[in-house]
JSON list of C-alpha atoms in Angstrom, two decimals:
[
{"chain": "D", "resi": 1, "resn": "UNK", "atom": "CA", "xyz": [79.48, -48.99, 68.06]},
{"chain": "D", "resi": 2, "resn": "UNK", "atom": "CA", "xyz": [83.10, -49.53, 69.06]},
{"chain": "D", "resi": 3, "resn": "UNK", "atom": "CA", "xyz": [84.73, -46.53, 70.69]},
{"chain": "D", "resi": 4, "resn": "UNK", "atom": "CA", "xyz": [88.37, -46.13, 71.64]},
{"chain": "D", "resi": 5, "resn": "UNK", "atom": "CA", "xyz": [88.82, -46.21, 75.42]},
{"chain": "D", "resi": 6, "resn": "UNK", "atom": "CA", "xyz": [90.97, -43.36, 76.77]},
{"chain": "D", "resi": 7, "resn": "UNK", "atom": "CA", "xyz": [92.34, -42.37, 80.19]},
{"chain": "D", "resi": 8, "resn": "UNK", "atom": "CA", "xyz": [93.16, -38.69, 80.71]},
{"chain": "D", "resi": 9, "resn": "UNK", "atom": "CA", "xyz": [95.74, -37.56, 83.29]},
{"chain": "D", "resi": 10, "resn": "UNK", "atom": "CA", "xyz": [95.72, -33.79, 83.53]},
{"chain": "D", "resi": 11, "resn": "UNK", "atom": "CA", "xyz": [96.08, -31.50, 86.55]},
{"chain": "D", "resi": 12, "resn": "UNK", "atom": "CA", "xyz": [94.36, -28.47, 84.95]},
{"chain": "D", "resi": 13, "resn": "UNK", "atom": "CA", "xyz": [90.64, -29.07, 85.54]},
{"chain": "D", "resi": 14, "resn": "UNK", "atom": "CA", "xyz": [89.51, -26.68, 82.77]},
{"chain": "D", "resi": 15, "resn": "UNK", "atom": "CA", "xyz": [91.92, -28.16, 80.22]},
{"chain": "D", "resi": 16, "resn": "UNK", "atom": "CA", "xyz": [90.81, -31.67, 81.19]},
{"chain": "D", "resi": 17, "resn": "UNK", "atom": "CA", "xyz": [87.11, -30.76, 80.85]},
{"chain": "D", "resi": 18, "resn": "UNK", "atom": "CA", "xyz": [87.66, -29.23, 77.40]},
{"chain": "D", "resi": 19, "resn": "UNK", "atom": "CA", "xyz": [89.74, -32.18, 76.25]},
{"chain": "D", "resi": 20, "resn": "UNK", "atom": "CA", "xyz": [87.11, -34.66, 77.47]},
{"chain": "D", "resi": 21, "resn": "UNK", "atom": "CA", "xyz": [84.41, -32.76, 75.60]},
{"chain": "D", "resi": 22, "resn": "UNK", "atom": "CA", "xyz": [86.46, -32.79, 72.38]},
{"chain": "D", "resi": 23, "resn": "UNK", "atom": "CA", "xyz": [87.14, -36.51, 72.81]},
{"chain": "D", "resi": 24, "resn": "UNK", "atom": "CA", "xyz": [83.48, -37.37, 73.42]},
{"chain": "D", "resi": 25, "resn": "UNK", "atom": "CA", "xyz": [82.37, -35.24, 70.48]},
{"chain": "D", "resi": 26, "resn": "UNK", "atom": "CA", "xyz": [84.89, -37.09, 68.26]},
{"chain": "D", "resi": 27, "resn": "UNK", "atom": "CA", "xyz": [83.49, -40.47, 69.34]},
{"chain": "D", "resi": 28, "resn": "UNK", "atom": "CA", "xyz": [86.11, -41.52, 71.88]},
{"chain": "D", "resi": 29, "resn": "UNK", "atom": "CA", "xyz": [85.18, -42.88, 75.31]},
{"chain": "D", "resi": 30, "resn": "UNK", "atom": "CA", "xyz": [86.93, -41.41, 78.36]},
{"chain": "D", "resi": 31, "resn": "UNK", "atom": "CA", "xyz": [86.96, -44.30, 80.83]},
{"chain": "D", "resi": 32, "resn": "UNK", "atom": "CA", "xyz": [88.99, -42.58, 83.53]},
{"chain": "D", "resi": 33, "resn": "UNK", "atom": "CA", "xyz": [90.58, -39.35, 84.56]},
{"chain": "D", "resi": 34, "resn": "UNK", "atom": "CA", "xyz": [93.06, -38.37, 87.22]},
{"chain": "D", "resi": 35, "resn": "UNK", "atom": "CA", "xyz": [95.28, -35.51, 88.35]},
{"chain": "D", "resi": 36, "resn": "UNK", "atom": "CA", "xyz": [98.42, -37.36, 89.49]},
{"chain": "D", "resi": 37, "resn": "UNK", "atom": "CA", "xyz": [100.89, -39.94, 88.25]},
{"chain": "D", "resi": 38, "resn": "UNK", "atom": "CA", "xyz": [100.53, -42.62, 90.90]},
{"chain": "D", "resi": 39, "resn": "UNK", "atom": "CA", "xyz": [96.76, -42.90, 90.57]},
{"chain": "D", "resi": 40, "resn": "UNK", "atom": "CA", "xyz": [97.20, -42.86, 86.79]},
{"chain": "D", "resi": 41, "resn": "UNK", "atom": "CA", "xyz": [99.31, -46.02, 86.87]},
{"chain": "D", "resi": 42, "resn": "UNK", "atom": "CA", "xyz": [96.75, -47.77, 89.09]},
{"chain": "D", "resi": 43, "resn": "UNK", "atom": "CA", "xyz": [93.94, -46.70, 86.77]},
{"chain": "D", "resi": 44, "resn": "UNK", "atom": "CA", "xyz": [95.80, -47.79, 83.64]},
{"chain": "D", "resi": 45, "resn": "UNK", "atom": "CA", "xyz": [96.53, -51.27, 84.98]},
{"chain": "D", "resi": 46, "resn": "UNK", "atom": "CA", "xyz": [92.96, -51.70, 86.25]},
{"chain": "D", "resi": 47, "resn": "UNK", "atom": "CA", "xyz": [91.11, -50.45, 83.16]},
{"chain": "D", "resi": 48, "resn": "UNK", "atom": "CA", "xyz": [93.59, -51.27, 80.32]},
{"chain": "D", "resi": 49, "resn": "UNK", "atom": "CA", "xyz": [92.73, -48.32, 78.08]},
{"chain": "D", "resi": 50, "resn": "UNK", "atom": "CA", "xyz": [93.64, -48.17, 74.42]},
{"chain": "D", "resi": 51, "resn": "UNK", "atom": "CA", "xyz": [95.24, -44.72, 74.79]},
{"chain": "D", "resi": 52, "resn": "UNK", "atom": "CA", "xyz": [96.55, -42.55, 77.63]},
{"chain": "D", "resi": 53, "resn": "UNK", "atom": "CA", "xyz": [96.66, -38.77, 77.41]},
{"chain": "D", "resi": 54, "resn": "UNK", "atom": "CA", "xyz": [99.19, -37.58, 79.95]},
{"chain": "D", "resi": 55, "resn": "UNK", "atom": "CA", "xyz": [100.27, -34.13, 81.04]},
{"chain": "D", "resi": 56, "resn": "UNK", "atom": "CA", "xyz": [104.00, -33.63, 80.72]},
{"chain": "D", "resi": 57, "resn": "UNK", "atom": "CA", "xyz": [105.33, -33.26, 84.28]},
{"chain": "D", "resi": 58, "resn": "UNK", "atom": "CA", "xyz": [102.09, -34.42, 85.83]},
{"chain": "D", "resi": 59, "resn": "UNK", "atom": "CA", "xyz": [102.06, -33.79, 89.60]},
{"chain": "D", "resi": 60, "resn": "UNK", "atom": "CA", "xyz": [102.76, -36.97, 91.56]},
{"chain": "D", "resi": 61, "resn": "UNK", "atom": "CA", "xyz": [104.92, -38.46, 88.83]},
{"chain": "D", "resi": 62, "resn": "UNK", "atom": "CA", "xyz": [108.19, -36.97, 90.01]},
{"chain": "D", "resi": 63, "resn": "UNK", "atom": "CA", "xyz": [110.86, -39.61, 89.98]},
{"chain": "D", "resi": 64, "resn": "UNK", "atom": "CA", "xyz": [108.77, -42.10, 88.00]},
{"chain": "D", "resi": 65, "resn": "UNK", "atom": "CA", "xyz": [108.68, -42.43, 84.26]},
{"chain": "D", "resi": 66, "resn": "UNK", "atom": "CA", "xyz": [104.95, -42.98, 83.84]},
{"chain": "D", "resi": 67, "resn": "UNK", "atom": "CA", "xyz": [105.01, -43.24, 80.03]},
{"chain": "D", "resi": 68, "resn": "UNK", "atom": "CA", "xyz": [107.98, -45.61, 80.19]},
{"chain": "D", "resi": 69, "resn": "UNK", "atom": "CA", "xyz": [106.23, -47.88, 82.70]},
{"chain": "D", "resi": 70, "resn": "UNK", "atom": "CA", "xyz": [103.09, -47.98, 80.56]},
{"chain": "D", "resi": 71, "resn": "UNK", "atom": "CA", "xyz": [105.17, -48.86, 77.49]},
{"chain": "D", "resi": 72, "resn": "UNK", "atom": "CA", "xyz": [107.19, -51.49, 79.36]},
{"chain": "D", "resi": 73, "resn": "UNK", "atom": "CA", "xyz": [103.95, -53.38, 79.96]},
{"chain": "D", "resi": 74, "resn": "UNK", "atom": "CA", "xyz": [102.69, -52.78, 76.39]},
{"chain": "D", "resi": 75, "resn": "UNK", "atom": "CA", "xyz": [99.39, -51.40, 77.70]},
{"chain": "D", "resi": 76, "resn": "UNK", "atom": "CA", "xyz": [98.69, -48.44, 75.43]},
{"chain": "D", "resi": 77, "resn": "UNK", "atom": "CA", "xyz": [100.32, -45.56, 73.57]},
{"chain": "D", "resi": 78, "resn": "UNK", "atom": "CA", "xyz": [100.81, -42.32, 75.48]},
{"chain": "D", "resi": 79, "resn": "UNK", "atom": "CA", "xyz": [100.09, -38.88, 74.07]},
{"chain": "D", "resi": 80, "resn": "UNK", "atom": "CA", "xyz": [101.61, -36.04, 76.08]},
{"chain": "D", "resi": 81, "resn": "UNK", "atom": "CA", "xyz": [100.06, -32.62, 76.58]},
{"chain": "D", "resi": 82, "resn": "UNK", "atom": "CA", "xyz": [102.70, -29.93, 76.84]},
{"chain": "D", "resi": 83, "resn": "UNK", "atom": "CA", "xyz": [103.31, -26.22, 76.46]},
{"chain": "D", "resi": 84, "resn": "UNK", "atom": "CA", "xyz": [105.36, -26.26, 73.28]},
{"chain": "D", "resi": 85, "resn": "UNK", "atom": "CA", "xyz": [106.79, -22.81, 74.03]},
{"chain": "D", "resi": 86, "resn": "UNK", "atom": "CA", "xyz": [108.54, -24.29, 77.05]},
{"chain": "D", "resi": 87, "resn": "UNK", "atom": "CA", "xyz": [109.31, -27.81, 75.81]},
{"chain": "D", "resi": 88, "resn": "UNK", "atom": "CA", "xyz": [111.25, -29.20, 72.92]},
{"chain": "D", "resi": 89, "resn": "UNK", "atom": "CA", "xyz": [108.80, -31.37, 70.91]},
{"chain": "D", "resi": 90, "resn": "UNK", "atom": "CA", "xyz": [111.58, -33.48, 69.39]},
{"chain": "D", "resi": 91, "resn": "UNK", "atom": "CA", "xyz": [112.82, -34.32, 72.88]},
{"chain": "D", "resi": 92, "resn": "UNK", "atom": "CA", "xyz": [109.32, -35.19, 74.11]},
{"chain": "D", "resi": 93, "resn": "UNK", "atom": "CA", "xyz": [108.51, -37.61, 71.29]},
{"chain": "D", "resi": 94, "resn": "UNK", "atom": "CA", "xyz": [111.79, -39.45, 71.84]},
{"chain": "D", "resi": 95, "resn": "UNK", "atom": "CA", "xyz": [110.71, -40.32, 75.38]},
{"chain": "D", "resi": 96, "resn": "UNK", "atom": "CA", "xyz": [109.92, -44.01, 75.94]},
{"chain": "D", "resi": 97, "resn": "UNK", "atom": "CA", "xyz": [106.26, -44.79, 75.39]},
{"chain": "D", "resi": 98, "resn": "UNK", "atom": "CA", "xyz": [105.36, -41.40, 73.89]},
{"chain": "D", "resi": 99, "resn": "UNK", "atom": "CA", "xyz": [103.60, -41.66, 70.56]},
{"chain": "D", "resi": 100, "resn": "UNK", "atom": "CA", "xyz": [102.39, -38.08, 70.15]},
{"chain": "D", "resi": 101, "resn": "UNK", "atom": "CA", "xyz": [102.15, -34.59, 71.65]},
{"chain": "D", "resi": 102, "resn": "UNK", "atom": "CA", "xyz": [99.11, -32.34, 71.99]},
{"chain": "D", "resi": 103, "resn": "UNK", "atom": "CA", "xyz": [100.10, -28.68, 72.28]},
{"chain": "D", "resi": 104, "resn": "UNK", "atom": "CA", "xyz": [98.96, -26.25, 74.97]},
{"chain": "D", "resi": 105, "resn": "UNK", "atom": "CA", "xyz": [96.86, -24.28, 74.50]},
{"chain": "D", "resi": 106, "resn": "UNK", "atom": "CA", "xyz": [94.70, -27.08, 73.12]},
{"chain": "D", "resi": 107, "resn": "UNK", "atom": "CA", "xyz": [93.98, -26.93, 69.40]},
{"chain": "D", "resi": 108, "resn": "UNK", "atom": "CA", "xyz": [90.84, -28.95, 68.72]},
{"chain": "D", "resi": 109, "resn": "UNK", "atom": "CA", "xyz": [91.82, -29.79, 65.13]},
{"chain": "D", "resi": 110, "resn": "UNK", "atom": "CA", "xyz": [95.03, -31.47, 66.40]},
{"chain": "D", "resi": 111, "resn": "UNK", "atom": "CA", "xyz": [93.35, -33.93, 68.80]},
{"chain": "D", "resi": 112, "resn": "UNK", "atom": "CA", "xyz": [91.95, -36.59, 66.45]},
{"chain": "D", "resi": 113, "resn": "UNK", "atom": "CA", "xyz": [94.94, -36.75, 64.06]},
{"chain": "D", "resi": 114, "resn": "UNK", "atom": "CA", "xyz": [97.38, -36.95, 66.98]},
{"chain": "D", "resi": 115, "resn": "UNK", "atom": "CA", "xyz": [95.40, -39.74, 68.64]},
{"chain": "D", "resi": 116, "resn": "UNK", "atom": "CA", "xyz": [94.95, -41.75, 65.45]},
{"chain": "D", "resi": 117, "resn": "UNK", "atom": "CA", "xyz": [98.61, -41.42, 64.53]},
{"chain": "D", "resi": 118, "resn": "UNK", "atom": "CA", "xyz": [99.66, -42.50, 68.03]},
{"chain": "D", "resi": 119, "resn": "UNK", "atom": "CA", "xyz": [97.41, -45.53, 67.95]},
{"chain": "D", "resi": 120, "resn": "UNK", "atom": "CA", "xyz": [98.54, -46.57, 64.46]},
{"chain": "D", "resi": 121, "resn": "UNK", "atom": "CA", "xyz": [102.22, -46.21, 65.45]},
{"chain": "D", "resi": 122, "resn": "UNK", "atom": "CA", "xyz": [101.64, -48.21, 68.64]},
{"chain": "D", "resi": 123, "resn": "UNK", "atom": "CA", "xyz": [99.91, -51.03, 66.73]},
{"chain": "D", "resi": 124, "resn": "UNK", "atom": "CA", "xyz": [102.76, -51.10, 64.19]},
{"chain": "D", "resi": 125, "resn": "UNK", "atom": "CA", "xyz": [105.32, -51.22, 67.01]},
{"chain": "D", "resi": 126, "resn": "UNK", "atom": "CA", "xyz": [103.51, -54.08, 68.76]},
{"chain": "D", "resi": 127, "resn": "UNK", "atom": "CA", "xyz": [103.27, -56.01, 65.48]},
{"chain": "D", "resi": 128, "resn": "UNK", "atom": "CA", "xyz": [106.99, -55.52, 64.81]},
{"chain": "D", "resi": 129, "resn": "UNK", "atom": "CA", "xyz": [107.92, -56.57, 68.35]},
{"chain": "D", "resi": 130, "resn": "UNK", "atom": "CA", "xyz": [105.88, -59.75, 67.95]},
{"chain": "D", "resi": 131, "resn": "UNK", "atom": "CA", "xyz": [107.61, -60.43, 64.62]},
{"chain": "D", "resi": 132, "resn": "UNK", "atom": "CA", "xyz": [111.02, -59.86, 66.22]},
{"chain": "D", "resi": 133, "resn": "UNK", "atom": "CA", "xyz": [110.20, -62.31, 69.03]},
{"chain": "D", "resi": 134, "resn": "UNK", "atom": "CA", "xyz": [109.20, -64.88, 66.39]},
{"chain": "D", "resi": 135, "resn": "UNK", "atom": "CA", "xyz": [112.39, -64.34, 64.42]},
{"chain": "D", "resi": 136, "resn": "UNK", "atom": "CA", "xyz": [114.54, -64.65, 67.55]},
{"chain": "D", "resi": 137, "resn": "UNK", "atom": "CA", "xyz": [112.82, -67.92, 68.43]},
{"chain": "D", "resi": 138, "resn": "UNK", "atom": "CA", "xyz": [113.37, -69.24, 64.90]},
{"chain": "D", "resi": 139, "resn": "UNK", "atom": "CA", "xyz": [117.04, -68.21, 65.02]},
{"chain": "D", "resi": 140, "resn": "UNK", "atom": "CA", "xyz": [117.54, -69.92, 68.40]},
{"chain": "D", "resi": 141, "resn": "UNK", "atom": "CA", "xyz": [115.90, -73.08, 67.06]},
{"chain": "D", "resi": 142, "resn": "UNK", "atom": "CA", "xyz": [118.15, -73.06, 64.01]},
{"chain": "D", "resi": 143, "resn": "UNK", "atom": "CA", "xyz": [121.21, -72.60, 66.21]},
{"chain": "D", "resi": 144, "resn": "UNK", "atom": "CA", "xyz": [120.15, -75.61, 68.26]},
{"chain": "D", "resi": 145, "resn": "UNK", "atom": "CA", "xyz": [119.63, -77.69, 65.14]},
{"chain": "D", "resi": 146, "resn": "UNK", "atom": "CA", "xyz": [123.02, -76.66, 63.74]},
{"chain": "D", "resi": 147, "resn": "UNK", "atom": "CA", "xyz": [124.74, -77.45, 67.05]},
{"chain": "D", "resi": 148, "resn": "UNK", "atom": "CA", "xyz": [123.04, -80.87, 67.22]},
{"chain": "D", "resi": 149, "resn": "UNK", "atom": "CA", "xyz": [124.00, -81.62, 63.59]},
{"chain": "D", "resi": 150, "resn": "UNK", "atom": "CA", "xyz": [127.58, -80.62, 64.35]},
{"chain": "D", "resi": 151, "resn": "UNK", "atom": "CA", "xyz": [127.75, -82.95, 67.33]},
{"chain": "D", "resi": 152, "resn": "UNK", "atom": "CA", "xyz": [126.24, -85.85, 65.36]},
{"chain": "D", "resi": 153, "resn": "UNK", "atom": "CA", "xyz": [128.78, -85.28, 62.59]},
{"chain": "D", "resi": 154, "resn": "UNK", "atom": "CA", "xyz": [131.66, -85.06, 65.05]},
{"chain": "D", "resi": 155, "resn": "UNK", "atom": "CA", "xyz": [130.71, -87.87, 67.44]},
{"chain": "D", "resi": 156, "resn": "UNK", "atom": "CA", "xyz": [128.79, -90.26, 65.18]},
{"chain": "D", "resi": 157, "resn": "UNK", "atom": "CA", "xyz": [130.65, -89.68, 61.90]},
{"chain": "D", "resi": 158, "resn": "UNK", "atom": "CA", "xyz": [127.53, -88.62, 60.01]},
{"chain": "D", "resi": 159, "resn": "UNK", "atom": "CA", "xyz": [127.46, -86.28, 57.06]},
{"chain": "D", "resi": 160, "resn": "UNK", "atom": "CA", "xyz": [125.54, -83.04, 57.47]},
{"chain": "D", "resi": 161, "resn": "UNK", "atom": "CA", "xyz": [122.64, -84.41, 55.47]},
{"chain": "D", "resi": 162, "resn": "UNK", "atom": "CA", "xyz": [122.54, -87.66, 57.48]},
{"chain": "D", "resi": 163, "resn": "UNK", "atom": "CA", "xyz": [122.61, -85.72, 60.73]},
{"chain": "D", "resi": 164, "resn": "UNK", "atom": "CA", "xyz": [119.71, -83.52, 59.64]},
{"chain": "D", "resi": 165, "resn": "UNK", "atom": "CA", "xyz": [117.69, -86.53, 58.41]},
{"chain": "D", "resi": 166, "resn": "UNK", "atom": "CA", "xyz": [118.37, -88.27, 61.74]},
{"chain": "D", "resi": 167, "resn": "UNK", "atom": "CA", "xyz": [117.06, -85.27, 63.71]},
{"chain": "D", "resi": 168, "resn": "UNK", "atom": "CA", "xyz": [114.10, -84.90, 61.39]},
{"chain": "D", "resi": 169, "resn": "UNK", "atom": "CA", "xyz": [113.17, -88.58, 61.70]},
{"chain": "D", "resi": 170, "resn": "UNK", "atom": "CA", "xyz": [113.38, -88.46, 65.50]},
{"chain": "D", "resi": 171, "resn": "UNK", "atom": "CA", "xyz": [111.16, -85.38, 65.50]},
{"chain": "D", "resi": 172, "resn": "UNK", "atom": "CA", "xyz": [108.52, -87.02, 63.30]},
{"chain": "D", "resi": 173, "resn": "UNK", "atom": "CA", "xyz": [108.60, -90.39, 65.08]},
{"chain": "D", "resi": 174, "resn": "UNK", "atom": "CA", "xyz": [108.13, -88.78, 68.49]},
{"chain": "D", "resi": 175, "resn": "UNK", "atom": "CA", "xyz": [105.79, -85.99, 67.28]},
{"chain": "D", "resi": 176, "resn": "UNK", "atom": "CA", "xyz": [107.89, -83.27, 68.92]},
{"chain": "D", "resi": 177, "resn": "UNK", "atom": "CA", "xyz": [109.41, -80.11, 67.46]},
{"chain": "D", "resi": 178, "resn": "UNK", "atom": "CA", "xyz": [112.81, -80.37, 65.81]},
{"chain": "D", "resi": 179, "resn": "UNK", "atom": "CA", "xyz": [114.27, -77.84, 68.27]},
{"chain": "D", "resi": 180, "resn": "UNK", "atom": "CA", "xyz": [113.31, -80.07, 71.22]},
{"chain": "D", "resi": 181, "resn": "UNK", "atom": "CA", "xyz": [114.96, -83.10, 69.61]},
{"chain": "D", "resi": 182, "resn": "UNK", "atom": "CA", "xyz": [118.06, -81.00, 68.89]},
{"chain": "D", "resi": 183, "resn": "UNK", "atom": "CA", "xyz": [118.19, -79.88, 72.54]},
{"chain": "D", "resi": 184, "resn": "UNK", "atom": "CA", "xyz": [117.96, -83.49, 73.71]},
{"chain": "D", "resi": 185, "resn": "UNK", "atom": "CA", "xyz": [120.68, -84.64, 71.29]},
{"chain": "D", "resi": 186, "resn": "UNK", "atom": "CA", "xyz": [122.96, -81.82, 72.44]},
{"chain": "D", "resi": 187, "resn": "UNK", "atom": "CA", "xyz": [122.43, -82.74, 76.10]},
{"chain": "D", "resi": 188, "resn": "UNK", "atom": "CA", "xyz": [123.06, -86.44, 75.39]},
{"chain": "D", "resi": 189, "resn": "UNK", "atom": "CA", "xyz": [126.18, -85.92, 73.26]},
{"chain": "D", "resi": 190, "resn": "UNK", "atom": "CA", "xyz": [127.83, -83.20, 75.35]},
{"chain": "D", "resi": 191, "resn": "UNK", "atom": "CA", "xyz": [128.06, -85.38, 78.47]}
]
């Protein structure tokens, strides 16, 4: 049976024990626990969990944005635990890397929905980022092709269609991507 792997970073031992019990009962696997921010980062990068539950203002994380660092490396979504009487939830969920908030005192019925929503949002975000990278690459390749066509038209007197066919033929004859041929043509003609 596949179980979601979770790291818990919580300074309150009793809260951490109760949370771990709720997680285990719900079918999640707690693969690590810690009480401070620096050891959390080490643990996260060594174990690559699928979710991190992190105490807001965890001791040892002063001056470092733990959730932001975890997000920067696309490791896992972070769910914060926070006293909602003292913190503004809207502000917390806008923090980089934060995909959900579990209130203090812990409400058992909130744990599973918060975790599942965080994980679904993280997966959607990762999928969109991958799509954006692909679109940027495609756009850059088209820009190269357009630039190469422009140079062929300007320097060789070709029509736009002739220039494109020329690039396409070179690409097929040499079995290399069109963008690579375009780059080579640009380098050769801009000398």
